[in-house]
Amino acid sequence: APPDTVYSRAPLWTGLVQDRWVIDHGTWSVLVHMFPEANIPVLQLSIDATKSFEEHVRIGAALAPLRDKGILIFGSGNIVHNLRAIEWGKDGYGAPYAHAFDDHVHGIMTTKPADLPSVAAHSNYAQAVPTPDHFIPSLYIAGVAAASSTTASALVRGYEYGSLSMTSYVVN
């Protein structure tokens, strides 16, 4: 079935949660280098932790048409993000579990992004992703790719301190 049929569903709630909200460090820390003049509008999504990984992919798919309007869809996080396992002083190092999980995600993102929710069954998932908040943005990017009938490619790959993967994906 065409992607718009597979991912169509009733609209999600949208609205202002409070009168003033600043951009999260995960978004700001990257955008400040991409757009140092801060001259682009930014709308940051909040993660709904009650949603399944499949639902997050569907949310990403629902955002995909915005690309056709010239809107940058940006998902900031980490594929591997285990702060409890940081090995300070090991710049550029990734522990074996980090490599195994990151490589598995890479295989999915570059071949069939809609399958990204399956990574929760990977043997290194719990160690690589002890909390899903930094991983969930990749599900949105997977949804954008799937709905666009394309794949993602790695923009940056690398590791820090054993337990952080700095891998970033772009949808072509």
C-alpha atoms as a PDB file:
ATOM      1  CA  ALA A   1       0.000   0.000   0.000  1.00  0.00           C
ATOM      2  CA  PRO A   2       1.201   3.565  -0.586  1.00  0.00           C
ATOM      3  CA  PRO A   3       2.850   5.135   2.488  1.00  0.00           C
ATOM      4  CA  ASP A   4       0.033   7.663   2.960  1.00  0.00           C
ATOM      5  CA  THR A   5      -2.423   4.774   3.285  1.00  0.00           C
ATOM      6  CA  VAL A   6      -0.229   2.801   5.665  1.00  0.00           C
ATOM      7  CA  TYR A   7       0.376   5.724   8.002  1.00  0.00           C
ATOM      8  CA  SER A   8      -2.855   7.692   7.818  1.00  0.00           C
ATOM      9  CA  ARG A   9      -4.706   8.173  11.092  1.00  0.00           C
ATOM     10  CA  ALA A  10      -6.674  10.767  13.012  1.00  0.00           C
ATOM     11  CA  PRO A  11      -4.734  13.930  13.848  1.00  0.00           C
ATOM     12  CA  LEU A  12      -2.900  14.078  17.142  1.00  0.00           C
ATOM     13  CA  TRP A  13      -3.566  16.829  19.650  1.00  0.00           C
ATOM     14  CA  THR A  14      -1.551  19.987  19.129  1.00  0.00           C
ATOM     15  CA  GLY A  15      -1.400  23.051  21.276  1.00  0.00           C
ATOM     16  CA  LEU A  16       0.704  25.282  23.468  1.00  0.00           C
ATOM     17  CA  VAL A  17       1.572  23.610  26.734  1.00  0.00           C
ATOM     18  CA  GLN A  18       2.635  26.807  28.472  1.00  0.00           C
ATOM     19  CA  ASP A  19       3.104  30.439  27.545  1.00  0.00           C
ATOM     20  CA  ARG A  20       6.892  30.300  27.291  1.00  0.00           C
ATOM     21  CA  TRP A  21       9.053  27.335  26.421  1.00  0.00           C
ATOM     22  CA  VAL A  22      12.720  27.344  25.471  1.00  0.00           C
ATOM     23  CA  ILE A  23      14.274  24.961  22.966  1.00  0.00           C
ATOM     24  CA  ASP A  24      15.753  21.831  24.529  1.00  0.00           C
ATOM     25  CA  HIS A  25      19.546  21.487  24.595  1.00  0.00           C
ATOM     26  CA  GLY A  26      19.354  18.523  22.197  1.00  0.00           C
ATOM     27  CA  THR A  27      17.897  20.786  19.538  1.00  0.00           C
ATOM     28  CA  TRP A  28      19.661  24.023  20.392  1.00  0.00           C
ATOM     29  CA  SER A  29      23.154  22.491  20.615  1.00  0.00           C
ATOM     30  CA  VAL A  30      22.962  21.338  16.988  1.00  0.00           C
ATOM     31  CA  LEU A  31      20.960  24.186  15.436  1.00  0.00           C
ATOM     32  CA  VAL A  32      23.293  26.832  16.867  1.00  0.00           C
ATOM     33  CA  HIS A  33      26.017  25.439  14.582  1.00  0.00           C
ATOM     34  CA  MET A  34      23.765  24.964  11.563  1.00  0.00           C
ATOM     35  CA  PHE A  35      22.000  28.331  11.845  1.00  0.00           C
ATOM     36  CA  PRO A  36      24.134  30.580  14.090  1.00  0.00           C
ATOM     37  CA  GLU A  37      22.008  33.625  13.263  1.00  0.00           C
ATOM     38  CA  ALA A  38      18.929  31.824  14.647  1.00  0.00           C
ATOM     39  CA  ASN A  39      17.006  33.069  11.615  1.00  0.00           C
ATOM     40  CA  ILE A  40      14.744  30.081  11.035  1.00  0.00           C
ATOM     41  CA  PRO A  41      11.495  29.261  12.788  1.00  0.00           C
ATOM     42  CA  VAL A  42      11.664  26.200  15.032  1.00  0.00           C
ATOM     43  CA  LEU A  43       8.843  24.084  16.344  1.00  0.00           C
ATOM     44  CA  GLN A  44       9.978  21.450  18.787  1.00  0.00           C
ATOM     45  CA  LEU A  45       7.870  18.378  19.450  1.00  0.00           C
ATOM     46  CA  SER A  46       7.561  16.909  22.897  1.00  0.00           C
ATOM     47  CA  ILE A  47       7.946  13.158  23.224  1.00  0.00           C
ATOM     48  CA  ASP A  48       4.911  11.301  24.471  1.00  0.00           C
ATOM     49  CA  ALA A  49       6.400   8.432  26.464  1.00  0.00           C
ATOM     50  CA  THR A  50       3.038   6.647  26.524  1.00  0.00           C
ATOM     51  CA  LYS A  51       3.241   5.991  22.772  1.00  0.00           C
ATOM     52  CA  SER A  52       4.759   2.817  21.339  1.00  0.00           C
ATOM     53  CA  PHE A  53       7.762   2.891  19.037  1.00  0.00           C
ATOM     54  CA  GLU A  54       5.396   2.076  16.151  1.00  0.00           C
ATOM     55  CA  GLU A  55       3.272   5.106  17.023  1.00  0.00           C
ATOM     56  CA  HIS A  56       6.348   7.338  17.004  1.00  0.00           C
ATOM     57  CA  VAL A  57       7.189   6.074  13.500  1.00  0.00           C
ATOM     58  CA  ARG A  58       3.625   6.949  12.437  1.00  0.00           C
ATOM     59  CA  ILE A  59       4.043  10.453  13.877  1.00  0.00           C
ATOM     60  CA  GLY A  60       7.208  10.863  11.805  1.00  0.00           C
ATOM     61  CA  ALA A  61       5.362   9.632   8.730  1.00  0.00           C
ATOM     62  CA  ALA A  62       2.622  12.192   9.340  1.00  0.00           C
ATOM     63  CA  LEU A  63       5.287  14.917   9.344  1.00  0.00           C
ATOM     64  CA  ALA A  64       6.835  13.772   6.041  1.00  0.00           C
ATOM     65  CA  PRO A  65       4.671  16.010   3.786  1.00  0.00           C
ATOM     66  CA  LEU A  66       6.226  19.052   5.469  1.00  0.00           C
ATOM     67  CA  ARG A  67       9.452  18.274   3.592  1.00  0.00           C
ATOM     68  CA  ASP A  68       7.677  19.121   0.327  1.00  0.00           C
ATOM     69  CA  LYS A  69       6.985  22.579   1.764  1.00  0.00           C
ATOM     70  CA  GLY A  70      10.665  23.199   2.487  1.00  0.00           C
ATOM     71  CA  ILE A  71      10.408  22.559   6.202  1.00  0.00           C
ATOM     72  CA  LEU A  72      13.423  20.980   7.893  1.00  0.00           C
ATOM     73  CA  ILE A  73      12.440  17.981  10.014  1.00  0.00           C
ATOM     74  CA  PHE A  74      15.086  17.565  12.632  1.00  0.00           C
ATOM     75  CA  GLY A  75      15.293  14.702  15.131  1.00  0.00           C
ATOM     76  CA  SER A  76      17.984  15.183  17.742  1.00  0.00           C
ATOM     77  CA  GLY A  77      19.061  12.451  20.119  1.00  0.00           C
ATOM     78  CA  ASN A  78      21.502   9.572  20.234  1.00  0.00           C
ATOM     79  CA  ILE A  79      21.243   6.025  18.950  1.00  0.00           C
ATOM     80  CA  VAL A  80      23.243   4.844  21.975  1.00  0.00           C
ATOM     81  CA  HIS A  81      22.853   6.970  25.102  1.00  0.00           C
ATOM     82  CA  ASN A  82      23.842   5.376  28.391  1.00  0.00           C
ATOM     83  CA  LEU A  83      25.065   8.052  30.783  1.00  0.00           C
ATOM     84  CA  ARG A  84      25.513   5.494  33.579  1.00  0.00           C
ATOM     85  CA  ALA A  85      28.201   3.717  31.542  1.00  0.00           C
ATOM     86  CA  ILE A  86      30.277   6.734  30.450  1.00  0.00           C
ATOM     87  CA  GLU A  87      34.014   6.130  30.416  1.00  0.00           C
ATOM     88  CA  TRP A  88      35.480   9.617  30.800  1.00  0.00           C
ATOM     89  CA  GLY A  89      38.725  10.145  28.942  1.00  0.00           C
ATOM     90  CA  LYS A  90      37.847   7.706  26.159  1.00  0.00           C
ATOM     91  CA  ASP A  91      37.193  10.209  23.400  1.00  0.00           C
ATOM     92  CA  GLY A  92      36.129   8.582  20.148  1.00  0.00           C
ATOM     93  CA  TYR A  93      35.653   5.182  21.805  1.00  0.00           C
ATOM     94  CA  GLY A  94      32.567   3.013  21.602  1.00  0.00           C
ATOM     95  CA  ALA A  95      32.154  -0.096  23.736  1.00  0.00           C
ATOM     96  CA  PRO A  96      31.441  -3.341  21.863  1.00  0.00           C
ATOM     97  CA  TYR A  97      27.718  -3.272  22.809  1.00  0.00           C
ATOM     98  CA  ALA A  98      27.475   0.304  21.515  1.00  0.00           C
ATOM     99  CA  HIS A  99      28.990  -0.687  18.173  1.00  0.00           C
ATOM    100  CA  ALA A 100      26.773  -3.770  17.869  1.00  0.00           C
ATOM    101  CA  PHE A 101      23.569  -1.853  18.559  1.00  0.00           C
ATOM    102  CA  ASP A 102      24.529   1.185  16.481  1.00  0.00           C
ATOM    103  CA  ASP A 103      25.486  -1.051  13.544  1.00  0.00           C
ATOM    104  CA  HIS A 104      22.143  -2.882  13.813  1.00  0.00           C
ATOM    105  CA  VAL A 105      20.231   0.414  13.758  1.00  0.00           C
ATOM    106  CA  HIS A 106      22.353   1.571  10.822  1.00  0.00           C
ATOM    107  CA  GLY A 107      21.414  -1.553   8.869  1.00  0.00           C
ATOM    108  CA  ILE A 108      17.715  -0.853   9.402  1.00  0.00           C
ATOM    109  CA  MET A 109      17.824   2.908   8.753  1.00  0.00           C
ATOM    110  CA  THR A 110      19.660   2.400   5.474  1.00  0.00           C
ATOM    111  CA  THR A 111      17.450  -0.422   4.188  1.00  0.00           C
ATOM    112  CA  LYS A 112      13.965  -0.446   5.755  1.00  0.00           C
ATOM    113  CA  PRO A 113      13.456   2.393   8.261  1.00  0.00           C
ATOM    114  CA  ALA A 114       9.855   1.405   9.030  1.00  0.00           C
ATOM    115  CA  ASP A 115      11.304  -1.629  10.831  1.00  0.00           C
ATOM    116  CA  LEU A 116      13.175   0.510  13.376  1.00  0.00           C
ATOM    117  CA  PRO A 117      10.783  -0.361  16.241  1.00  0.00           C
ATOM    118  CA  SER A 118      12.095  -3.935  16.058  1.00  0.00           C
ATOM    119  CA  VAL A 119      15.396  -2.843  17.627  1.00  0.00           C
ATOM    120  CA  ALA A 120      13.799  -3.077  21.071  1.00  0.00           C
ATOM    121  CA  ALA A 121      14.310  -6.853  20.733  1.00  0.00           C
ATOM    122  CA  HIS A 122      18.062  -6.513  20.055  1.00  0.00           C
ATOM    123  CA  SER A 123      20.260  -8.140  22.700  1.00  0.00           C
ATOM    124  CA  ASN A 124      22.088  -4.847  23.385  1.00  0.00           C
ATOM    125  CA  TYR A 125      19.007  -2.619  23.439  1.00  0.00           C
ATOM    126  CA  ALA A 126      18.644  -2.363  27.221  1.00  0.00           C
ATOM    127  CA  GLN A 127      22.284  -1.383  27.689  1.00  0.00           C
ATOM    128  CA  ALA A 128      22.389   0.941  24.679  1.00  0.00           C
ATOM    129  CA  VAL A 129      19.032   2.573  25.413  1.00  0.00           C
ATOM    130  CA  PRO A 130      18.363   2.427  29.170  1.00  0.00           C
ATOM    131  CA  THR A 131      15.770   5.182  28.694  1.00  0.00           C
ATOM    132  CA  PRO A 132      14.189   5.797  25.278  1.00  0.00           C
ATOM    133  CA  ASP A 133      14.022   9.614  25.380  1.00  0.00           C
ATOM    134  CA  HIS A 134      17.191  10.106  23.300  1.00  0.00           C
ATOM    135  CA  PHE A 135      16.371   7.266  20.903  1.00  0.00           C
ATOM    136  CA  ILE A 136      12.770   8.226  20.069  1.00  0.00           C
ATOM    137  CA  PRO A 137      13.704  11.099  17.708  1.00  0.00           C
ATOM    138  CA  SER A 138      15.275   8.517  15.385  1.00  0.00           C
ATOM    139  CA  LEU A 139      11.849   6.877  15.139  1.00  0.00           C
ATOM    140  CA  TYR A 140      10.431  10.124  13.750  1.00  0.00           C
ATOM    141  CA  ILE A 141      13.184  10.229  11.123  1.00  0.00           C
ATOM    142  CA  ALA A 142      12.489   6.565  10.294  1.00  0.00           C
ATOM    143  CA  GLY A 143       8.825   7.478   9.797  1.00  0.00           C
ATOM    144  CA  VAL A 144       9.708  10.374   7.506  1.00  0.00           C
ATOM    145  CA  ALA A 145      11.897   8.070   5.414  1.00  0.00           C
ATOM    146  CA  ALA A 146       9.298   5.295   5.275  1.00  0.00           C
ATOM    147  CA  ALA A 147       6.503   7.662   4.260  1.00  0.00           C
ATOM    148  CA  SER A 148       8.770   9.168   1.607  1.00  0.00           C
ATOM    149  CA  SER A 149       9.475   5.691   0.190  1.00  0.00           C
ATOM    150  CA  THR A 150      13.177   6.137   0.777  1.00  0.00           C
ATOM    151  CA  THR A 151      15.826   5.272   3.305  1.00  0.00           C
ATOM    152  CA  ALA A 152      18.067   7.291   5.553  1.00  0.00           C
ATOM    153  CA  SER A 153      21.805   7.623   5.270  1.00  0.00           C
ATOM    154  CA  ALA A 154      24.318   8.326   7.981  1.00  0.00           C
ATOM    155  CA  LEU A 155      25.378  11.943   8.040  1.00  0.00           C
ATOM    156  CA  VAL A 156      27.770  11.420  10.955  1.00  0.00           C
ATOM    157  CA  ARG A 157      28.917   8.243  12.688  1.00  0.00           C
ATOM    158  CA  GLY A 158      31.053   8.117  15.768  1.00  0.00           C
ATOM    159  CA  TYR A 159      31.269   7.327  19.455  1.00  0.00           C
ATOM    160  CA  GLU A 160      32.226   9.077  22.635  1.00  0.00           C
ATOM    161  CA  TYR A 161      33.085   7.833  26.114  1.00  0.00           C
ATOM    162  CA  GLY A 162      32.156   4.236  25.382  1.00  0.00           C
ATOM    163  CA  SER A 163      28.426   4.628  25.777  1.00  0.00           C
ATOM    164  CA  LEU A 164      27.364   7.388  23.393  1.00  0.00           C
ATOM    165  CA  SER A 165      26.801   6.992  19.664  1.00  0.00           C
ATOM    166  CA  MET A 166      26.871  10.264  17.805  1.00  0.00           C
ATOM    167  CA  THR A 167      25.322   8.725  14.678  1.00  0.00           C
ATOM    168  CA  SER A 168      23.009  11.109  12.835  1.00  0.00           C
ATOM    169  CA  TYR A 169      20.783  10.303   9.877  1.00  0.00           C
ATOM    170  CA  VAL A 170      19.479  12.324   6.972  1.00  0.00           C
ATOM    171  CA  VAL A 171      16.596  11.434   4.684  1.00  0.00           C
ATOM    172  CA  ASN A 172      17.595  12.109   1.081  1.00  0.00           C
END
